[in-house]
């Protein structure tokens, strides 16, 4: 009985924190800029993802949206992206197909075959160099 009560209390104390985190999620927005000079000001307010032909796509938290309104920007909230489809592996022979599609994930062997083919077909442009195994014992995130 004590465990049940303890679990219920734990869930009740965590619920407001989870709801607050969900309400504070960033949203994707689109802003049309008439003046490119305002782009620098905008970059200080939101996280810019893309800029094309005066249309800015960005991610903004609720606090950032308040700051945007105070700065005089107008935006539209974009619909949430749908869940991506499951990853599909490339079919056998993908690396040799001249009409290959990049809508799949090649295996390591397929990717090496793809690079070998480029090195063979375009020797003046590229060559494949094998650097061998690494001797670096430092985890990659320590490099930067």
Coordinates of C-alpha atoms in Angstrom, one line a residue:
X1 CA 0.0 0.0 0.0
X2 CA 2.9 2.4 0.8
X3 CA 4.4 1.8 -2.6
X4 CA 1.1 2.6 -4.4
X5 CA 0.7 5.8 -2.4
X6 CA 4.4 6.7 -3.0
X7 CA 3.9 6.2 -6.8
X8 CA 0.7 8.3 -6.9
X9 CA 2.5 11.1 -5.0
X10 CA 5.4 10.9 -7.4
X11 CA 3.2 11.1 -10.4
X12 CA 1.2 14.0 -9.0
X13 CA 4.4 16.0 -8.2
X14 CA 5.9 15.3 -11.7
X15 CA 2.7 16.2 -13.7
X16 CA 3.0 20.0 -13.4
X17 CA 6.7 19.8 -14.4
X18 CA 5.9 17.7 -17.4
X19 CA 3.0 20.0 -18.4
X20 CA 5.2 23.0 -18.1
X21 CA 7.9 21.5 -20.3
X22 CA 5.3 20.6 -22.9
X23 CA 3.9 24.2 -22.9
X24 CA 7.4 25.6 -23.2
X25 CA 8.2 23.6 -26.4
X26 CA 9.6 25.6 -29.3
X27 CA 7.4 26.0 -32.4
X28 CA 8.4 26.4 -36.1
X29 CA 7.5 29.8 -37.5
X30 CA 7.8 31.6 -40.8
X31 CA 8.6 35.3 -41.1
X32 CA 8.6 37.3 -44.3
X33 CA 11.2 40.0 -44.1
X34 CA 10.8 43.1 -46.3
X35 CA 14.1 44.5 -45.2
X36 CA 17.1 42.1 -45.1
X37 CA 18.8 44.5 -42.6
X38 CA 16.4 43.2 -39.9
X39 CA 17.8 39.7 -40.3
X40 CA 20.6 40.4 -37.8
X41 CA 18.1 41.6 -35.2
X42 CA 15.9 38.6 -35.9
X43 CA 18.9 36.2 -35.4
X44 CA 19.2 37.5 -31.9
X45 CA 15.6 36.7 -31.1
X46 CA 15.1 33.2 -32.6
X47 CA 17.0 30.2 -33.9
X48 CA 17.0 30.7 -37.7
X49 CA 16.9 27.4 -39.7
X50 CA 16.6 28.8 -43.2
X51 CA 16.5 32.0 -45.2
X52 CA 15.3 32.0 -48.8
X53 CA 14.0 34.9 -50.9
X54 CA 13.1 37.0 -47.8
X55 CA 11.3 34.1 -46.1
X56 CA 12.8 33.0 -42.8
X57 CA 12.0 29.7 -41.2
X58 CA 12.9 29.6 -37.5
X59 CA 12.3 27.9 -34.2
X60 CA 11.0 30.0 -31.3
X61 CA 10.1 29.4 -27.7
X62 CA 7.1 31.1 -26.2
X63 CA 9.5 33.7 -24.6
X64 CA 11.1 34.3 -28.0
X65 CA 7.6 34.8 -29.5
X66 CA 6.9 37.5 -26.9
X67 CA 10.2 39.2 -27.8
X68 CA 9.3 39.0 -31.5
X69 CA 6.0 40.7 -30.9
X70 CA 7.7 43.5 -28.9
X71 CA 10.2 44.0 -31.8
X72 CA 7.4 44.4 -34.3
X73 CA 7.8 41.2 -36.3
X74 CA 4.9 39.3 -37.7
X75 CA 5.0 35.5 -38.1
X76 CA 2.9 32.5 -38.8
X77 CA 3.2 29.2 -36.9
X78 CA 4.0 26.3 -39.1
X79 CA 2.2 23.0 -38.6
X80 CA 4.2 20.4 -36.7
X81 CA 6.3 18.1 -38.9
X82 CA 4.8 14.7 -39.3
X83 CA 6.8 11.7 -38.0
X84 CA 9.4 10.7 -40.5
X85 CA 9.0 7.3 -42.2
X86 CA 11.0 4.5 -41.0
X87 CA 14.5 4.4 -42.4
X88 CA 14.9 2.1 -45.4
X89 CA 18.1 0.5 -46.4
X90 CA 19.3 0.8 -50.0
X91 CA 18.6 -2.3 -52.2
X92 CA 21.4 -4.6 -53.4
X93 CA 23.3 -3.1 -56.4
X94 CA 22.4 0.5 -55.4
X95 CA 26.0 1.7 -55.6
X96 CA 26.2 0.6 -59.3
X97 CA 22.8 2.1 -60.4
X98 CA 23.4 5.3 -62.3
X99 CA 19.8 6.4 -61.5
X100 CA 20.2 5.8 -57.8
X101 CA 18.0 7.6 -55.3
X102 CA 19.3 9.0 -52.0
X103 CA 16.0 8.2 -50.3
X104 CA 17.6 5.2 -48.6
X105 CA 20.5 4.6 -46.3
X106 CA 23.4 2.7 -47.9
X107 CA 25.4 0.1 -45.9
X108 CA 29.0 0.8 -45.3
X109 CA 30.0 -1.7 -48.0
X110 CA 27.6 0.0 -50.5
X111 CA 29.0 3.4 -49.6
X112 CA 32.6 2.2 -50.1
X113 CA 31.5 0.7 -53.4
X114 CA 29.9 4.0 -54.4
X115 CA 33.1 5.9 -53.6
X116 CA 35.3 3.3 -55.5
X117 CA 33.1 3.8 -58.5
X118 CA 33.6 7.5 -58.4
X119 CA 37.3 7.1 -58.1
X120 CA 37.3 4.7 -61.1
X121 CA 35.0 6.8 -63.3
X122 CA 36.5 10.2 -62.5
X123 CA 40.3 9.7 -61.8
X124 CA 41.1 13.3 -62.6
X125 CA 38.6 14.6 -60.0
X126 CA 39.0 12.2 -57.1
X127 CA 40.9 9.3 -55.7
X128 CA 40.0 7.1 -52.8
X129 CA 42.5 7.1 -50.0
X130 CA 42.3 4.7 -47.0
X131 CA 43.8 6.3 -43.9
X132 CA 43.6 3.1 -41.9
X133 CA 42.4 2.6 -38.4
X134 CA 42.5 5.5 -36.0
X135 CA 44.9 5.5 -33.0
X136 CA 42.9 8.3 -31.4
X137 CA 41.9 7.2 -27.9
X138 CA 40.0 10.5 -27.2
X139 CA 36.3 10.4 -27.5
X140 CA 35.1 12.5 -30.5
X141 CA 33.2 15.1 -28.4
X142 CA 36.5 16.1 -26.7
X143 CA 37.9 17.3 -30.1
X144 CA 35.8 20.5 -30.2

